[in-house]
């Protein structure tokens, strides 16, 4: 897997989440990553839950846009936290299409973290999303 320095969106709210890079070489999956920095932490010095949810939403929407080959609108995003992220961890989120119709895209997303020297990533959050395909007829 290789990373390229791209930002899914560099303006508006999403400009504050990151910097985020696109990870290539993940077959049919849409994967982004970032490294936890001070601005991503909560008062307990762990990755802020809102940051994790925002990141998952960005990944889900990016995958949905690619699947729809155009604009999408979020209908539902659900997040389940499973563990904490720590300063310096590399966080990676991968979204997979679970179902696609002409008008709706259904996705799942795993958010994982790995500290330098760790053998395997730790699960931080599982998310699902439902996105409406926007048609401009």
XYZ file of C-alpha atoms in Angstrom:
137
model
C 0.000 0.000 0.000
C 1.256 3.447 -0.822
C 0.024 6.826 0.335
C -0.304 9.935 -1.720
C -0.719 13.359 -0.113
C -4.224 14.230 -1.158
C -7.077 15.755 0.725
C -10.590 14.599 -0.127
C -11.677 18.178 0.455
C -9.368 21.009 1.429
C -11.996 23.616 2.270
C -14.791 23.909 4.793
C -14.897 21.727 7.889
C -12.976 18.836 6.327
C -9.877 21.048 6.032
C -9.554 20.763 9.848
C -9.547 16.946 9.803
C -6.080 15.777 8.957
C -3.905 16.178 7.019
C -5.409 13.114 5.359
C -3.760 10.956 2.698
C -5.285 8.513 0.232
C -3.880 5.005 0.515
C -3.566 3.193 -2.806
C -3.141 -0.493 -3.441
C -6.202 -1.552 -1.449
C -8.009 -3.283 -4.351
C -11.709 -2.412 -4.324
C -11.592 -0.522 -1.035
C -11.473 3.235 -0.439
C -8.834 3.936 2.241
C -7.600 7.144 3.861
C -5.157 7.693 6.719
C -3.822 10.346 9.085
C -1.461 10.475 12.062
C -2.916 11.542 15.415
C -1.570 14.962 16.371
C -2.324 17.303 19.302
C -5.323 18.922 17.596
C -7.020 15.497 17.306
C -6.968 14.746 21.056
C -9.671 15.111 23.701
C -9.178 16.208 27.327
C -7.965 12.705 28.260
C -5.202 12.897 25.610
C -6.910 10.252 23.460
C -8.259 10.584 19.912
C -11.449 12.643 20.124
C -14.596 10.678 19.282
C -15.842 13.511 17.081
C -12.609 13.342 15.106
C -13.078 9.599 14.567
C -16.681 10.097 13.452
C -15.711 12.932 11.100
C -12.912 10.846 9.600
C -15.236 7.853 9.088
C -17.812 10.133 7.456
C -15.188 11.479 5.032
C -14.100 7.955 4.094
C -17.672 6.676 3.697
C -18.658 9.665 1.533
C -15.523 9.319 -0.621
C -16.249 5.650 -1.282
C -19.916 6.400 -1.985
C -18.976 9.174 -4.455
C -16.666 6.798 -6.305
C -19.345 4.075 -6.403
C -21.990 6.539 -7.619
C -19.579 8.239 -10.022
C -20.857 11.586 -8.771
C -22.489 13.441 -5.920
C -24.032 11.737 -2.907
C -25.894 12.867 0.200
C -25.651 11.141 3.581
C -28.875 9.526 4.741
C -27.386 7.722 7.737
C -24.002 7.262 9.404
C -23.688 5.019 12.480
C -20.528 4.633 14.566
C -19.554 2.133 17.250
C -16.403 2.856 19.258
C -14.224 -0.121 20.150
C -10.963 1.379 21.444
C -8.873 4.526 21.993
C -6.331 6.138 19.689
C -3.147 7.688 21.056
C -0.887 10.544 20.027
C 1.354 9.453 17.144
C -0.795 6.495 16.060
C -1.357 6.136 12.320
C -5.107 5.867 11.807
C -6.463 4.158 8.711
C -10.089 3.847 7.644
C -11.270 1.582 4.874
C -14.768 1.742 3.402
C -16.339 -1.095 1.460
C -19.537 -1.049 -0.570
C -21.922 -3.607 0.907
C -24.785 -2.907 -1.509
C -25.409 -0.522 -4.393
C -28.686 0.324 -6.079
C -29.373 2.993 -8.690
C -30.331 5.478 -5.987
C -28.601 4.357 -2.755
C -25.120 3.178 -1.702
C -24.673 1.111 1.495
C -21.208 0.929 3.058
C -19.211 -0.347 6.015
C -16.032 1.169 7.392
C -13.351 -0.021 9.819
C -11.201 2.595 11.563
C -7.935 1.171 12.897
C -4.818 2.571 14.556
C -1.253 1.339 14.715
C 1.600 2.775 16.719
C 5.134 2.546 15.406
C 6.552 -0.801 16.463
C 3.176 -2.506 16.930
C 2.761 -5.777 15.045
C -0.878 -5.296 14.081
C -3.440 -2.487 13.975
C -6.021 -2.013 16.748
C -9.691 -1.507 15.938
C -10.930 1.941 17.033
C -14.378 2.109 15.477
C -16.771 0.372 13.123
C -19.084 2.546 11.051
C -21.825 2.069 8.499
C -23.297 4.559 6.075
C -26.194 4.920 3.690
C -25.825 7.527 0.937
C -28.340 8.758 -1.616
C -27.053 9.084 -5.178
C -27.774 12.626 -6.402
C -29.076 12.723 -9.940
C -28.964 15.960 -11.924
C -31.447 15.211 -14.683
